[in-house]
mmCIF file of C-alpha atoms and ligand atoms in Angstrom:
data_model
loop_
_atom_site.group_PDB
_atom_site.id
_atom_site.type_symbol
_atom_site.label_atom_id
_atom_site.label_comp_id
_atom_site.label_asym_id
_atom_site.label_seq_id
_atom_site.Cartn_x
_atom_site.Cartn_y
_atom_site.Cartn_z
ATOM 1 C CA MET K 117 117.395 97.396 87.615
ATOM 2 C CA LYS K 118 120.930 96.256 86.957
ATOM 3 C CA ASN K 119 122.013 93.101 88.725
ATOM 4 C CA ILE K 120 125.545 93.489 90.043
ATOM 5 C CA ALA K 121 127.123 90.916 92.331
ATOM 6 C CA VAL K 122 130.135 91.417 94.571
ATOM 7 C CA ILE K 123 131.482 88.087 95.780
ATOM 8 C CA TYR K 124 134.466 87.965 98.083
ATOM 9 C CA TRP K 125 136.522 86.006 100.555
ATOM 10 C CA SER K 126 138.280 87.731 103.435
ATOM 11 C CA ALA K 127 139.909 86.446 106.630
ATOM 12 C CA THR K 128 140.871 89.627 108.435
ATOM 13 C CA GLY K 129 138.510 92.112 106.837
ATOM 14 C CA ASN K 130 140.712 93.971 104.374
ATOM 15 C CA THR K 131 139.189 92.543 101.220
ATOM 16 C CA GLU K 132 135.792 92.777 102.880
ATOM 17 C CA ALA K 133 136.353 96.519 103.418
ATOM 18 C CA MET K 134 137.107 96.787 99.701
ATOM 19 C CA ALA K 135 133.925 94.871 98.839
ATOM 20 C CA LEU K 136 131.817 97.137 101.042
ATOM 21 C CA ALA K 137 133.365 100.245 99.484
ATOM 22 C CA ILE K 138 132.700 98.925 95.977
ATOM 23 C CA ALA K 139 129.081 98.323 96.972
ATOM 24 C CA GLU K 140 128.878 101.815 98.485
ATOM 25 C CA GLY K 141 130.245 103.373 95.294
ATOM 26 C CA ALA K 142 127.541 101.681 93.246
ATOM 27 C CA LYS K 143 124.854 102.621 95.751
ATOM 28 C CA ARG K 144 125.751 106.295 95.377
ATOM 29 C CA GLU K 145 124.972 105.898 91.687
ATOM 30 C CA GLY K 146 121.541 104.553 92.571
ATOM 31 C CA ILE K 147 122.371 100.903 91.910
ATOM 32 C CA SER K 148 122.254 98.373 94.687
ATOM 33 C CA ILE K 149 124.767 95.594 94.622
ATOM 34 C CA ARG K 150 124.222 92.063 95.856
ATOM 35 C CA LEU K 151 127.060 91.343 98.253
ATOM 36 C CA PHE K 152 128.060 87.767 99.065
ATOM 37 C CA GLU K 153 130.774 86.055 100.993
ATOM 38 C CA VAL K 154 131.896 83.428 98.532
ATOM 39 C CA GLY K 155 130.680 80.625 100.805
ATOM 40 C CA ASN K 156 127.143 81.968 100.353
ATOM 41 C CA ALA K 157 127.389 82.524 96.594
ATOM 42 C CA SER K 158 126.673 80.140 93.745
ATOM 43 C CA VAL K 159 127.910 80.005 90.179
ATOM 44 C CA GLU K 160 124.332 80.959 89.226
ATOM 45 C CA ASP K 161 124.807 84.277 91.007
ATOM 46 C CA VAL K 162 127.646 85.018 88.602
ATOM 47 C CA LEU K 163 125.826 83.745 85.529
ATOM 48 C CA LYS K 164 122.720 85.833 86.110
ATOM 49 C CA ALA K 165 124.560 89.037 87.072
ATOM 50 C CA ASP K 166 125.032 91.837 84.535
ATOM 51 C CA ALA K 167 128.449 92.530 86.072
ATOM 52 C CA VAL K 168 130.482 90.864 88.764
ATOM 53 C CA ALA K 169 133.236 91.929 91.142
ATOM 54 C CA LEU K 170 135.229 89.057 92.612
ATOM 55 C CA GLY K 171 137.505 89.683 95.572
ATOM 56 C CA CYS K 172 140.141 87.588 97.265
ATOM 57 C CA PRO K 173 143.378 88.456 99.063
ATOM 58 C CA SER K 174 146.706 86.936 98.170
ATOM 59 C CA MET K 175 146.986 83.756 100.210
ATOM 60 C CA GLY K 176 149.218 80.670 100.238
ATOM 61 C CA ALA K 177 152.203 81.666 98.151
ATOM 62 C CA GLU K 178 150.607 84.188 95.788
ATOM 63 C CA GLU K 179 147.481 82.092 95.450
ATOM 64 C CA LEU K 180 143.746 82.411 95.811
ATOM 65 C CA GLU K 181 142.375 81.209 99.118
ATOM 66 C CA GLU K 182 142.183 77.457 98.623
ATOM 67 C CA GLU K 183 139.113 76.259 100.575
ATOM 68 C CA GLU K 184 136.405 78.470 99.097
ATOM 69 C CA MET K 185 137.603 80.939 96.479
ATOM 70 C CA GLU K 186 139.832 78.617 94.481
ATOM 71 C CA PRO K 187 137.049 76.006 94.057
ATOM 72 C CA PHE K 188 134.588 78.763 93.177
ATOM 73 C CA VAL K 189 136.894 80.143 90.492
ATOM 74 C CA SER K 190 137.496 76.585 89.208
ATOM 75 C CA PHE K 191 133.727 76.103 88.885
ATOM 76 C CA LEU K 192 133.537 79.331 86.918
ATOM 77 C CA GLU K 193 136.128 77.940 84.534
ATOM 78 C CA ASN K 194 133.561 75.342 83.456
ATOM 79 C CA GLU K 195 131.014 77.978 82.524
ATOM 80 C CA ASP K 196 130.451 80.201 79.521
ATOM 81 C CA LEU K 197 131.517 83.616 80.783
ATOM 82 C CA LYS K 198 132.349 85.109 77.408
ATOM 83 C CA SER K 199 132.028 88.908 77.519
ATOM 84 C CA LYS K 200 130.783 88.879 81.135
ATOM 85 C CA PRO K 201 131.811 92.249 82.599
ATOM 86 C CA MET K 202 133.965 91.592 85.638
ATOM 87 C CA VAL K 203 136.440 93.234 87.970
ATOM 88 C CA LEU K 204 138.807 91.512 90.355
ATOM 89 C CA PHE K 205 140.056 92.968 93.612
ATOM 90 C CA GLY K 206 141.857 92.011 96.772
ATOM 91 C CA SER K 207 144.265 92.866 99.519
ATOM 92 C CA TYR K 208 147.844 91.649 99.829
ATOM 93 C CA ASP K 209 150.868 92.301 102.003
ATOM 94 C CA TRP K 210 154.422 91.447 101.011
ATOM 95 C CA GLY K 211 154.009 90.300 97.423
ATOM 96 C CA ASP K 212 153.991 92.201 94.154
ATOM 97 C CA GLY K 213 150.535 91.266 92.960
ATOM 98 C CA GLN K 214 151.451 87.997 91.265
ATOM 99 C CA TRP K 215 148.268 86.285 92.490
ATOM 100 C CA MET K 216 146.191 88.969 90.825
ATOM 101 C CA ARG K 217 148.057 88.786 87.522
ATOM 102 C CA GLU K 218 147.533 85.012 87.412
ATOM 103 C CA TRP K 219 143.870 85.372 88.357
ATOM 104 C CA GLU K 220 143.359 87.936 85.603
ATOM 105 C CA GLU K 221 144.995 85.592 83.133
ATOM 106 C CA ARG K 222 142.616 82.791 84.090
ATOM 107 C CA MET K 223 139.595 85.024 83.659
ATOM 108 C CA THR K 224 140.879 86.454 80.396
ATOM 109 C CA LYS K 225 141.241 82.907 79.033
ATOM 110 C CA LEU K 226 137.513 82.457 79.635
ATOM 111 C CA GLY K 227 136.757 85.472 77.496
ATOM 112 C CA VAL K 228 135.570 87.517 80.464
ATOM 113 C CA TYR K 229 135.517 91.280 79.841
ATOM 114 C CA LEU K 230 137.794 92.669 82.532
ATOM 115 C CA VAL K 231 136.507 96.197 82.924
ATOM 116 C CA GLU K 232 139.726 97.342 84.642
ATOM 117 C CA ASP K 233 142.984 95.889 85.845
ATOM 118 C CA GLY K 234 142.530 94.072 89.141
ATOM 119 C CA LEU K 235 142.409 96.493 92.062
ATOM 120 C CA ILE K 236 144.985 95.494 94.640
ATOM 121 C CA ILE K 237 145.527 97.244 97.949
ATOM 122 C CA GLN K 238 148.243 96.554 100.468
ATOM 123 C CA ASN K 239 146.740 95.489 103.802
ATOM 124 C CA THR K 240 143.870 97.651 105.090
ATOM 125 C CA PRO K 241 142.574 100.129 102.527
ATOM 126 C CA ASP K 242 143.269 103.720 103.577
ATOM 127 C CA GLU K 243 141.142 106.662 102.521
ATOM 128 C CA ALA K 244 142.659 106.739 99.036
ATOM 129 C CA GLY K 245 142.122 102.990 98.718
ATOM 130 C CA ILE K 246 138.489 103.248 99.800
ATOM 131 C CA LYS K 247 138.010 105.999 97.226
ATOM 132 C CA LYS K 248 139.409 103.744 94.485
ATOM 133 C CA CYS K 249 136.949 101.047 95.558
ATOM 134 C CA ASN K 250 134.053 103.541 95.548
ATOM 135 C CA GLU K 251 135.059 104.582 92.025
ATOM 136 C CA LEU K 252 135.185 100.983 90.892
ATOM 137 C CA GLY K 253 131.665 100.461 92.238
ATOM 138 C CA ALA K 254 130.492 103.573 90.424
ATOM 139 C CA LYS K 255 132.075 102.306 87.212
ATOM 140 C CA LEU K 256 130.264 98.986 87.503
ATOM 141 C CA ALA K 257 127.007 100.803 88.172
ATOM 142 C CA ASN K 258 127.443 102.916 85.039
ATOM 143 C CA LEU K 259 128.573 100.217 82.610
HETATM 144 C C1 FMN O 416 148.285 82.212 105.109
HETATM 145 C C2 FMN O 416 148.558 83.553 104.485
HETATM 146 C C3 FMN O 416 149.224 83.616 103.280
HETATM 147 C C4 FMN O 416 149.500 84.848 102.686
HETATM 148 N N1 FMN O 416 150.186 84.878 101.504
HETATM 149 C C5 FMN O 416 150.468 86.085 100.949
HETATM 150 C C6 FMN O 416 151.215 86.146 99.734
HETATM 151 O O1 FMN O 416 151.603 85.134 99.151
HETATM 152 N N2 FMN O 416 151.482 87.378 99.218
HETATM 153 C C7 FMN O 416 151.065 88.541 99.825
HETATM 154 O O2 FMN O 416 151.320 89.617 99.295
HETATM 155 N N3 FMN O 416 150.362 88.503 100.983
HETATM 156 C C8 FMN O 416 150.045 87.312 101.549
HETATM 157 N N4 FMN O 416 149.338 87.265 102.717
HETATM 158 C C9 FMN O 416 148.879 88.523 103.328
HETATM 159 C C10 FMN O 416 147.396 88.785 103.049
HETATM 160 O O3 FMN O 416 147.149 88.824 101.660
HETATM 161 C C11 FMN O 416 147.014 90.125 103.668
HETATM 162 O O4 FMN O 416 147.137 90.024 105.078
HETATM 163 C C12 FMN O 416 145.619 90.592 103.297
HETATM 164 O O5 FMN O 416 145.451 91.923 103.743
HETATM 165 C C13 FMN O 416 144.543 89.706 103.924
HETATM 166 O O6 FMN O 416 143.301 90.130 103.434
HETATM 167 P P1 FMN O 416 141.948 89.889 104.225
HETATM 168 O O7 FMN O 416 141.967 90.829 105.432
HETATM 169 O O8 FMN O 416 140.866 90.236 103.275
HETATM 170 O O9 FMN O 416 141.908 88.456 104.659
HETATM 171 C C14 FMN O 416 149.072 86.040 103.322
HETATM 172 C C15 FMN O 416 148.387 85.969 104.549
HETATM 173 C C16 FMN O 416 148.131 84.739 105.133
HETATM 174 C C17 FMN O 416 147.381 84.689 106.442
#
């Protein structure tokens, strides 16, 4: 059985809704995803996964959330993640996605295989947004 991890941070539930919809999309393909809030995840969970989805909203001024997600991503930068299949996702509000572009750049520098461009959704995902998340989950399940 494939080992797929979805690890996210969310304050008001928007990125969490995306994470749940990604997991649901994979489940419909017969693959169960291990879902973690980042505070409950370890770097090991990323290393041993066949594919990983990492989620965080835009916080600060176009930044990753600084207490949990930023340190987690910094830890990942000390690991060998070459060719690790990964997708990034998160919710935002007034920005233009700068936090996601910078996050993608950091992951790309590590040699991570970004399966798709980061999925960003403004505020709460609507039906179309949930569908995109489901499709992303299905894509991870079928890699
Ligand atoms: C402290 C704080 C900083 C934020 N900074 C940004 C920002 O720089 N750019 C942006 O587009 N949205 C920003 N937002 C909006 C959040 O990204 C948005 O509300 C998102 O839906 C929250 O996701 P969550 O429900 O998963 O916590 C900020 C929100 C807060 C509370």
